[in-house]
């Protein structure tokens, strides 16, 4: 049964997937080199959209460094967290030493993360878990990834209400955007190089159609286009 | 500032900065001298780093003093220290060699650009190796790739096919890099971190589609970059038509770095606790590796063009590394790492020998090699020795690789794989033997442009080439720097990944 | 000279002989060798000499006992006679081989252990072939090759037997094999028995004699006729005395060659059949195995060497003078070769065991030995064979060569040195034959040499040759045999002397055997070639197929279409995704 | 006096010194040849030092360095290796002498390259002889293959190229394709590749047993130099080489390195007792036996002299393999003796073939008629060599056969005794007929009636000899080595007892 709402909620991922397919399809199917580069760009763009999508986190907050870290790292720590940001709220429930450490040891110290733990308890969070990572609703982007924290049950239920509220807060993680800016630079550079090459190829061959290029190369090498002269060449 | 403290970043930063500076240098000898100097410097730094890592264990460097996992970390353990040394070492050998070769093959006006691209490429490859940050890997991968496209395209003056090869490479490389970046994005999605070590910790116990998809994308993305068998099609042309020195450098380093990235992601990031990793090893790497070993080697046998032949051989040799990886054992991993280094050495030497021939005869088709022993004996013997190394004759690095691969096969209980390896080596005997026979036993061509009398290649080319040949022989007999380190590195990686 | 073996004296002398310059000097040197060896032999006396260590065993080079001394003595006499007979020969190859080969045979007879025996056994084989090849013609070449195969076969059989024997008993001693507790059917004894059998020309293993001996030179045939078979008899007597099978084998040997001898035209070949028949007597003696029979066998061998040699010498002289030895081309030679005729007749008389000749004294011992052990049919066969011997050797040889229809040939008398050799042989034949008349049975010098002590218990002892019954029986046999010959000859029923090739069992290896060998070898090679061609063909076809796909124009080597690469990438991605999701 | 420990690495290093010297003396042939000979003499002296030390019970060892952990390049002389070293170096000296005569007599080109490759080849052969583990053995085995490749293709024409291709192809394919995995497998099982008295694998019997047959097959066919059928085709194809090379290949270095390796592997890697007890080697006894007969059958049909000798070599080598595979001490002893005996015999034959080529330019058996009269010494030596191969006393070839038969009896392989006997007879037919033809048949072009009846017949007594062609022997440099090895074949017959005692430790470790 198709859950239309489920699909509709994830429209941005569908755009990403469709664009990606279109891009790859163009690369595969078009013989014209410039068209290939166009396809490549579409493909890359789809990835940008994906990154931007995952930058939007429901229930997340700007990372605030825990005291323990702060004491050790002073200002640096704060800067660091700002740089890398807080994407999905604390999936690392199991890894105590990380910044995203689950709060089971000291829930009251990290309210933000408590929220995350609480979210993990919600039925929606548990539902799609394990079967639709890519299709996760934006609001629950992180949820399917969460294993229910073992020891945090009590604290979570105590804070259940707050968690529900917090889940509706949409937080924009800047890091993916930063990443994607870098990727865009790379993409533009690639496109430029590709187009420049296309120009040079046209100068050298007089065409930018793939079939013709291959035929030209084969004729230069074997005296015939591919497949026409498999017999003669062996002798 | 203590220079030694900055050591981990130096091999990357020096060529990067120097590459930019090279653009400003006048045409002619200066850019070359600069590039040579810089590549040596970077090699020195890598070597020191290797020594330090070997002595004291992994070194971590925090870029801009931001501690991981927030900041970008350069984390050098034995595995990447070896690769760093290999890449910078090959660069150090190719750079002095390049002067004559490049002068002959590339418009002199382009020389600053050439060396700039070369240095940036070196920097990119070293960066991929040194960094401990997933997205940083992508960035450096693209830096090196972009400069590589340009370098390959510079072969267009000799042969217009270089242009199309560069274009193909560009499309495929971009595709691969984009897949990789999607994979990284998925992992980030799942964990919220980009630091490799941190990723490993956060991924532990996560069995869901996001991670699985991320794994698949990374596998395919890197697979493209390292020319895994059915995705290798960009490689032969790119290596065949690039300027000779570029071919030598790329063949010895680019795919190796990609293999290293694969190793890093498999063992340092995912780890053998993930069932899909085991499956990927068994059902993707193993068959594709074996297929590559045979198909590419067989294609190499029939090539008329020695550079293309060597390029196909590279694809086959990558099959060995994948096979080694696919065992999922410490021995297999060690064998893959050893072959990674050793193959760099032998392919580098072989391509340099071809470059010498191209320098004198302007051709890299088989016909040019006919009777070469009479015309260019020093080059011929360099080719023969490194060819033997490629085959895996004892006393050469190729043998050490083969030995470890065989041992790994037996240790993993895949006795059949051992026979696959040796069977594929025998195909190597065919394609190497074909050229060797041409060189040693045939007469030089009697007419046509190739028949003109030629001298031996200049010393500036012979010395680097023979340095690599000597490395082939030295590391074939003394293996503590290659096999010894690789075994330790493999042991460390396996500890992290939870394998045995 | 320490413990230097007499055999080695002859052997090494033979090696050195070609180096001696000048024909006369060389002949003298050669003649000195058997004398020297004889001196050494008798200086030794009975006992074991020349022990040496090999492979952890003590081996004996020279063992002199009654048996070996008897054979060694006659071997040395024969060597000397041969040297005299071949005085005119200037062919180094023949001369050398005519010493080394007898030296080896001497060594085999004296050998104290199986390894030494094997060494000399093979050495005799390999050196004797030169005497066949010495006539340097096509027939000799092929006959020599066949001969060599037979001889080496005997050698390797012996080796195999020795190996088995060593494994079964842990000993390399050359004594009576049955004493070791093994039966004759044990592979060890079977192999050795066969090896001895080949060399002593058992029936069906015999034809190498007829095949090769007549191809040798005038002098070579004589040398050959003496040593190989007698060496084998000596070995049989040592190792297989009393083996009953030998009695029947020997009986068969005495009988069947007679038919071949009768129809054979080449007189030297007739003598080789006679040789078979004579060895048969000895084999019977060995098979009976009593001291009497063994004494008979040994002494018969002793005498046989002399008279058989004499006959061969006479035929050799005929051949030497006329250039042919075919019965159909000879006849009437007595006119110009009276001495040769005379000596030949003495030889014929001896071989036919006429009283007063050596055969008479010794053959009786064997026949009596058989009779005493109640081998009735064997005894009868021996009598028949004795008659047959008279028939072909006693009558046919001299008759066709010297008498019969006159061929018109008027050759010169044999050269002096040949006459001397023949004369000495003849004298010995007669001397041995009549010695008993002068010395009495007990004092017969031949009896002193015999391996077993001669005991003359009563007046019927077979050792007393000249008794009325013995003489009477013998003369009757001879008479009827002569009568039969005369009748057949007169009625024209006697097979004419035709130039024909008589089929013997050697046909089986000369024609189909050879064809089989060459067919087998050819088939093997063809099979190998076929499989090789199939293999290379397969490889070639496989290569073609591989080329079609992987070659520069092959599908897999196609690099251009970017689209297909991308497609492949997508496929791999799909596969990887599916795999990761399933896992 | 050099200590035997030092002599081991020196006997590897010295040929390399010679190699350089030969190279430097490229333009001065006399000095170059002097360098070769001097190297050979020194090498022989070194081999004698080692031989004596081993005979006195010492086991000199020398570890060069460790290539991979657990895999050192190491040398240790034991009786078999010391004997092989002595045979190889001694015959190299002889062969060097001969090469001088042949190469000059035949006017060959690229002589410097020839001698250089020879020097490396002998170094490799010494390495094989003294190797202390499989790994070292393999290294030098490969070096030997590669260094003899230029020798095989010396002529450089299409035929030589084809021969060289088969030579290299088969040897590389078997060594890399089968031997290398076998060694690696052994290492995987035993954790070492050292030759151990009593057998390396027998100490790991449990792990080794399931794959024993397979491993043995890998070794038996992997050591392609042992030319066990069907991996023999390299050997006849290597016949395109100049004759000294053939002599060297087929008598000393290459083939002997092969069978030596087989023997050593059986004794020191598997362990005679272990093989005997498991019976894993029984099929190979049959393969070796088949190889003996098949190769003989093929040899009978070969008219080309060298090709016939080559197939004879295939057959004779299988004697050693047979001896090893019998897995009893007498078989091992027979194989070991056969190495020395066959080396002398076959070397003589090949050098004779070369002498015939130099002096008379004849290559085919059918062309040799009458040549015995003009080249008596050569053909007498040929005869001696052939008789030794047949295995007839008083020539060296007879003892190996004795021990092989003993071994076959011990192992219960009675059929193999038959094979050995039959093989001797076949050898008679195809080897001994050669000198017989040369001596007995008159040269072609003699008078027609004589052509039919050849020489005079039974009346020939030396006085009525036909006028003969003047003696025209090969140059003395060719002739002397031939005489030396032929004499050696005789001398070895008498010293086989001593050699037996010398080799006794080899079998004692097995039992």
PDB file of C-alpha atoms in Angstrom, chain A residues 57-61 86-92 100 112-113 115-117 119 141-143 146:
ATOM      1  CA  UNK A  57      17.150  19.131  11.063  1.00  0.00           C
ATOM      2  CA  UNK A  58      14.023  18.809  13.070  1.00  0.00           C
ATOM      3  CA  UNK A  59      14.599  18.929  16.762  1.00  0.00           C
ATOM      4  CA  UNK A  60      18.150  20.052  16.461  1.00  0.00           C
ATOM      5  CA  UNK A  61      19.770  23.064  17.959  1.00  0.00           C
ATOM      6  CA  UNK A  86      25.006  19.826  14.950  1.00  0.00           C
ATOM      7  CA  UNK A  87      23.281  17.881  12.309  1.00  0.00           C
ATOM      8  CA  UNK A  88      21.092  15.163  13.500  1.00  0.00           C
ATOM      9  CA  UNK A  89      20.489  15.171  17.149  1.00  0.00           C
ATOM     10  CA  UNK A  90      22.714  12.713  18.773  1.00  0.00           C
ATOM     11  CA  UNK A  91      22.447   9.350  17.162  1.00  0.00           C
ATOM     12  CA  UNK A  92      25.585   8.376  18.997  1.00  0.00           C
ATOM     13  CA  UNK A 100      26.776  13.880  20.653  1.00  0.00           C
ATOM     14  CA  UNK A 112      19.132  19.458  23.707  1.00  0.00           C
ATOM     15  CA  UNK A 113      20.218  15.937  23.603  1.00  0.00           C
ATOM     16  CA  UNK A 115      15.078  16.092  23.480  1.00  0.00           C
ATOM     17  CA  UNK A 116      16.595  13.850  20.950  1.00  0.00           C
ATOM     18  CA  UNK A 117      16.400  10.873  23.208  1.00  0.00           C
ATOM     19  CA  UNK A 119      12.076  11.731  20.164  1.00  0.00           C
ATOM     20  CA  UNK A 141      15.353  12.633   9.619  1.00  0.00           C
ATOM     21  CA  UNK A 142      17.386  11.358  12.423  1.00  0.00           C
ATOM     22  CA  UNK A 143      14.846   9.206  14.071  1.00  0.00           C
ATOM     23  CA  UNK A 146      18.259   5.967  16.556  1.00  0.00           C
TER      24      UNK A 146
END
